[in-house]
PDB file of C-alpha atoms and ligand atoms in Angstrom:
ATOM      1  CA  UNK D  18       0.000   0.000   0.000  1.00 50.00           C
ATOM      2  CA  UNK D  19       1.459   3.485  -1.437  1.00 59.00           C
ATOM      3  CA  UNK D  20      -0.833   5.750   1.605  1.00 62.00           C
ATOM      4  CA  UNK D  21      -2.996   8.504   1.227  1.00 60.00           C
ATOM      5  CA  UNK D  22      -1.862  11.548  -0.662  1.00 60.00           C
ATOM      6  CA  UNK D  23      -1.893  14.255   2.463  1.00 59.00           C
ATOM      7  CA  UNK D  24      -2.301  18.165   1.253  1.00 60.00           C
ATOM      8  CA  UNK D  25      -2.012  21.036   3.154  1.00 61.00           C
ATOM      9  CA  UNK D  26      -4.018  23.464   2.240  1.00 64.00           C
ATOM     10  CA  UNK D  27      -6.232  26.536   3.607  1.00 65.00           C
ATOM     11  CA  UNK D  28      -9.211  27.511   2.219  1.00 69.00           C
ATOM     12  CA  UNK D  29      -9.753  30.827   3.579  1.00 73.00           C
ATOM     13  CA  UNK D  30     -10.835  33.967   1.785  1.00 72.00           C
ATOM     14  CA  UNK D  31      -8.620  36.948   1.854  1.00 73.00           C
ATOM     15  CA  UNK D  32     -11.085  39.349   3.465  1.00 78.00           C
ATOM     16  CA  UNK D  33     -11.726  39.212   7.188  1.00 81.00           C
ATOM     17  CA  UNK D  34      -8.150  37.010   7.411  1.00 90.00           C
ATOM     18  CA  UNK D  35      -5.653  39.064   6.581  1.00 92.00           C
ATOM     19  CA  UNK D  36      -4.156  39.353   9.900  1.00 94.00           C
ATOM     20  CA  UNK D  37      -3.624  35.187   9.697  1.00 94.00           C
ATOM     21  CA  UNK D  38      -2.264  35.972   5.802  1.00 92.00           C
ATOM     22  CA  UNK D  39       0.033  38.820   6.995  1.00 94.00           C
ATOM     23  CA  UNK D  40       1.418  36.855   9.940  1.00 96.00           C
ATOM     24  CA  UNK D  41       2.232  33.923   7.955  1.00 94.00           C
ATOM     25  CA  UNK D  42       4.715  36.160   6.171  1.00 95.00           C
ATOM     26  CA  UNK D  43       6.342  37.324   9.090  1.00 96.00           C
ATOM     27  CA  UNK D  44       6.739  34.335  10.699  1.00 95.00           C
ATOM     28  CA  UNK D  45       3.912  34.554  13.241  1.00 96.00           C
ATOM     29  CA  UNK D  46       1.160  31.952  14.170  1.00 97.00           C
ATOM     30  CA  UNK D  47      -2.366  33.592  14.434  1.00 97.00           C
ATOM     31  CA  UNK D  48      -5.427  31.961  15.386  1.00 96.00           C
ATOM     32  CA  UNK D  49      -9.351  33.356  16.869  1.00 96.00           C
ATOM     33  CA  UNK D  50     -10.342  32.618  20.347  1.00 96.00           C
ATOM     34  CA  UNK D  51     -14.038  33.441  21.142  1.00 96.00           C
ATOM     35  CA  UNK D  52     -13.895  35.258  24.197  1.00 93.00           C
ATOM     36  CA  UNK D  53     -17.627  34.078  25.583  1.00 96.00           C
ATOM     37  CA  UNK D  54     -17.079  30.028  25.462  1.00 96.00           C
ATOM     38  CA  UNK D  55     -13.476  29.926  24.679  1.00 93.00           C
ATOM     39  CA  UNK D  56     -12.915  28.038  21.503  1.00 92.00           C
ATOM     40  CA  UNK D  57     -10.009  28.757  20.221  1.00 93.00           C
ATOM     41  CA  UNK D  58      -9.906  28.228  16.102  1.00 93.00           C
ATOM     42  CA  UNK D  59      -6.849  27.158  13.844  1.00 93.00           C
ATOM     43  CA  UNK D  60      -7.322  28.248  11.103  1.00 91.00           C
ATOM     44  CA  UNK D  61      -9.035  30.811  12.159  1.00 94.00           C
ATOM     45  CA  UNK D  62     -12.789  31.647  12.444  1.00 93.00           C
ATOM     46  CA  UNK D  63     -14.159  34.959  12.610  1.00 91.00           C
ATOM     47  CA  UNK D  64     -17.584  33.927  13.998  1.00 93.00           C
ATOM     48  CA  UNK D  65     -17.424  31.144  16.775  1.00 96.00           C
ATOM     49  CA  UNK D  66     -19.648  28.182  15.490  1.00 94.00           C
ATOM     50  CA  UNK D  67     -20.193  27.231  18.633  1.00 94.00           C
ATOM     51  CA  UNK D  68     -22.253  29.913  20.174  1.00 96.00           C
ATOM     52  CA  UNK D  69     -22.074  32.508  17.362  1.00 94.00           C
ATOM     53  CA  UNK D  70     -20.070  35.171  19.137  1.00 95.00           C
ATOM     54  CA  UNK D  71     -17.258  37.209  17.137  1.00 94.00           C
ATOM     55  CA  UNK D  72     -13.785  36.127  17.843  1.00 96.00           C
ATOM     56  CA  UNK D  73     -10.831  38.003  19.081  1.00 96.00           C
ATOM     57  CA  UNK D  74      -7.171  36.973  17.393  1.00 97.00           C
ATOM     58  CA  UNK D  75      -4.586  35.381  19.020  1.00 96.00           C
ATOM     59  CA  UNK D  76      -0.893  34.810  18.664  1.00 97.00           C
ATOM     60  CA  UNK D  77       0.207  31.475  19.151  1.00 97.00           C
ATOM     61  CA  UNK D  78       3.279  30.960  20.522  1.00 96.00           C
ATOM     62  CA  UNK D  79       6.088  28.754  18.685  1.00 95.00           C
ATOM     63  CA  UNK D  80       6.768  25.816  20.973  1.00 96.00           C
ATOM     64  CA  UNK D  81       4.534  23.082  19.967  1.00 97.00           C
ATOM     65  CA  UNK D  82       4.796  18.749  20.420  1.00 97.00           C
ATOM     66  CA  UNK D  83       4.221  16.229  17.310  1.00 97.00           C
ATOM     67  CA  UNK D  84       1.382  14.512  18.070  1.00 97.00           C
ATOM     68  CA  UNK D  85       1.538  11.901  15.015  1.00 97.00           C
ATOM     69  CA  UNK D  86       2.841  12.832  11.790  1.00 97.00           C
ATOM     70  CA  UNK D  87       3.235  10.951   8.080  1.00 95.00           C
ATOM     71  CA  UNK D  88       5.808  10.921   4.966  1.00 94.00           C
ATOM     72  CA  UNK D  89       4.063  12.014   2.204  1.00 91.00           C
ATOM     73  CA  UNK D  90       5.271   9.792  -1.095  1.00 91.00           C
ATOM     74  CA  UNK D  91       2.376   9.921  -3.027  1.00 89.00           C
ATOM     75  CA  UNK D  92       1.867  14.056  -3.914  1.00 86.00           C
ATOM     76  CA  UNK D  93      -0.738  15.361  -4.270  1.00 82.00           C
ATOM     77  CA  UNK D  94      -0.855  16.987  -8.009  1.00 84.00           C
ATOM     78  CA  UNK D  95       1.110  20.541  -8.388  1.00 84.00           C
ATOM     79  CA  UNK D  96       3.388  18.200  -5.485  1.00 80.00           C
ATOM     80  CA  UNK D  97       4.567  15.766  -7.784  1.00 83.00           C
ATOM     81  CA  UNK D  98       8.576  16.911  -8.459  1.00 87.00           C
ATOM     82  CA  UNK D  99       8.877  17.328  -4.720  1.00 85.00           C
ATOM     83  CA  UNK D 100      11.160  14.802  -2.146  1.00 90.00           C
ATOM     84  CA  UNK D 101       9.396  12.612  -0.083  1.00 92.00           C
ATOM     85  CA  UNK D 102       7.839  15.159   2.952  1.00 91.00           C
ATOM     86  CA  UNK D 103       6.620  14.877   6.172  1.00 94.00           C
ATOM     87  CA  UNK D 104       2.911  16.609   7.339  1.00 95.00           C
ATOM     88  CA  UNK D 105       2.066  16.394  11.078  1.00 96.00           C
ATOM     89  CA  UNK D 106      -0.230  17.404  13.775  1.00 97.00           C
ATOM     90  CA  UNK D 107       1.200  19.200  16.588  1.00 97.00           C
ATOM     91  CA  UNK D 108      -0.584  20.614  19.912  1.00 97.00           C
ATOM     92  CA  UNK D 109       1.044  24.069  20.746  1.00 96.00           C
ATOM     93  CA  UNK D 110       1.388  25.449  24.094  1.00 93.00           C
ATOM     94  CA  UNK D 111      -2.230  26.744  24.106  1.00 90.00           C
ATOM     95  CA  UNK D 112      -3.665  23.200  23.466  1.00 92.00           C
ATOM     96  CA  UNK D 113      -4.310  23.977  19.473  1.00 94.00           C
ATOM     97  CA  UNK D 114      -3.547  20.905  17.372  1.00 94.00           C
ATOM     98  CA  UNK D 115      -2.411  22.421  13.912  1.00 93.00           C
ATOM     99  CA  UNK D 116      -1.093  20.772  11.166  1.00 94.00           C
ATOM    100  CA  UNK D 117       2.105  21.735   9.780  1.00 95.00           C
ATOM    101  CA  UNK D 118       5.001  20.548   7.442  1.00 95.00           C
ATOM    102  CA  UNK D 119       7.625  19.026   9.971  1.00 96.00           C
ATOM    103  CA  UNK D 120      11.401  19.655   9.194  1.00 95.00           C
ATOM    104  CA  UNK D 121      14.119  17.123  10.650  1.00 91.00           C
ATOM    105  CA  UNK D 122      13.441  13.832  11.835  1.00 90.00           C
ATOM    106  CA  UNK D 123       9.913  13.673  13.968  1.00 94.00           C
ATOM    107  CA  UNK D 124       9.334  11.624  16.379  1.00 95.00           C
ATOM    108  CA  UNK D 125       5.955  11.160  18.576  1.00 96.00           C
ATOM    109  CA  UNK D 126       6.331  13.856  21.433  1.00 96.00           C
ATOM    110  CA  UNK D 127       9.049  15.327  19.927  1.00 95.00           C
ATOM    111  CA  UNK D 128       9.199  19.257  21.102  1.00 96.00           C
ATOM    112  CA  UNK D 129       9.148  21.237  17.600  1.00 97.00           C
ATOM    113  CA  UNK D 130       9.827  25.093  16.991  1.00 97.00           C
ATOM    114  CA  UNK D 131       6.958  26.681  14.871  1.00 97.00           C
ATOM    115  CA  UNK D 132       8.197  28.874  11.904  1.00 95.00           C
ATOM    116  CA  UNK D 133       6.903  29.774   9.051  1.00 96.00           C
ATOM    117  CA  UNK D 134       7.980  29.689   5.412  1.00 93.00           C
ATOM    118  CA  UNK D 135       5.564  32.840   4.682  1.00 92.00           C
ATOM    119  CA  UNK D 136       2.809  30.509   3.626  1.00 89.00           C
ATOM    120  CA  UNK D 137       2.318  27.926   5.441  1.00 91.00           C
ATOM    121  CA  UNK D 138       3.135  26.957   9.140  1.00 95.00           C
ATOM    122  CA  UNK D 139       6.464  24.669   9.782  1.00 96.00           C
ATOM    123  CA  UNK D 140       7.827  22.577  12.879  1.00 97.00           C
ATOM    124  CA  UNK D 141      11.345  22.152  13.059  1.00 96.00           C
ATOM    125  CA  UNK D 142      12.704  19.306  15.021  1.00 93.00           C
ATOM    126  CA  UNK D 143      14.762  20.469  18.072  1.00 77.00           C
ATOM    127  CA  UNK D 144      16.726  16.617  17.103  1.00 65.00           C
ATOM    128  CA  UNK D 145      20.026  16.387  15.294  1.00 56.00           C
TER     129      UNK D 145
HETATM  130 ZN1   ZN Q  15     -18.124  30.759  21.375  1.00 91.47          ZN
END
């Protein structure tokens, strides 16, 4: 068995996200929290689904743990020409699971350092 092609990709509209746009080019992590019930939404939300309430932004911070992960050898198309590559879910410090591109070699509860690559969010490995 060859796996399941894995793609990364947001489907948000420009308008009403361009703080989460913007921050992804400077290296910074933003997601909504609604203030009333709490949720906190990666990607982000503007309205809280959960009781309707507008949300406020947040920064995430960049310390985050890999909380599974999988080498991607069958791309995606557009991926095709790229090296094998690794996606993965990992929780940050404010209990958001996000899923990222992982750099180095992951392992399960492996610490990671969230960056950015100005459009999409990456976890580097703190392991040699
Ligand atoms: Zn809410």
């Amino acid at each position: 068995m060859d796996g399941i092609p894995l793609e990364l990709r947001y489907s948000l509209p420009e308008k009403g996200y361009e703080r989460f746009w913007e921050g992804l080019k400077r290296g910074e992590i933003w997601a909504t929290k609604c203030d009333k019930c709490g949720v906190v939404y990666y990607p982000p939300q503007v309205d809280c689904t959960n009781c309707m309430t507008k949300t406020e932004w947040v920064k995430l911070g960049n310390k985050g743990k890999i909380m599974t992960y999988t080498v991607v050898k069958a791309k995606p198309q557009g991926y095709d020409k790229l090296e094998d590559y690794v996606i993965g879910i990992v929780k940050t410090e404010e209990g958001v699971d996000l899923m990222c591109w992982i750099k180095g070699r992951p392992k399960v509860n492996d610490t990671v350092t969230l960056t950015t690559d100005g459009m999409r969010v990456i976890g580097e490995t703190n392991a040699l």
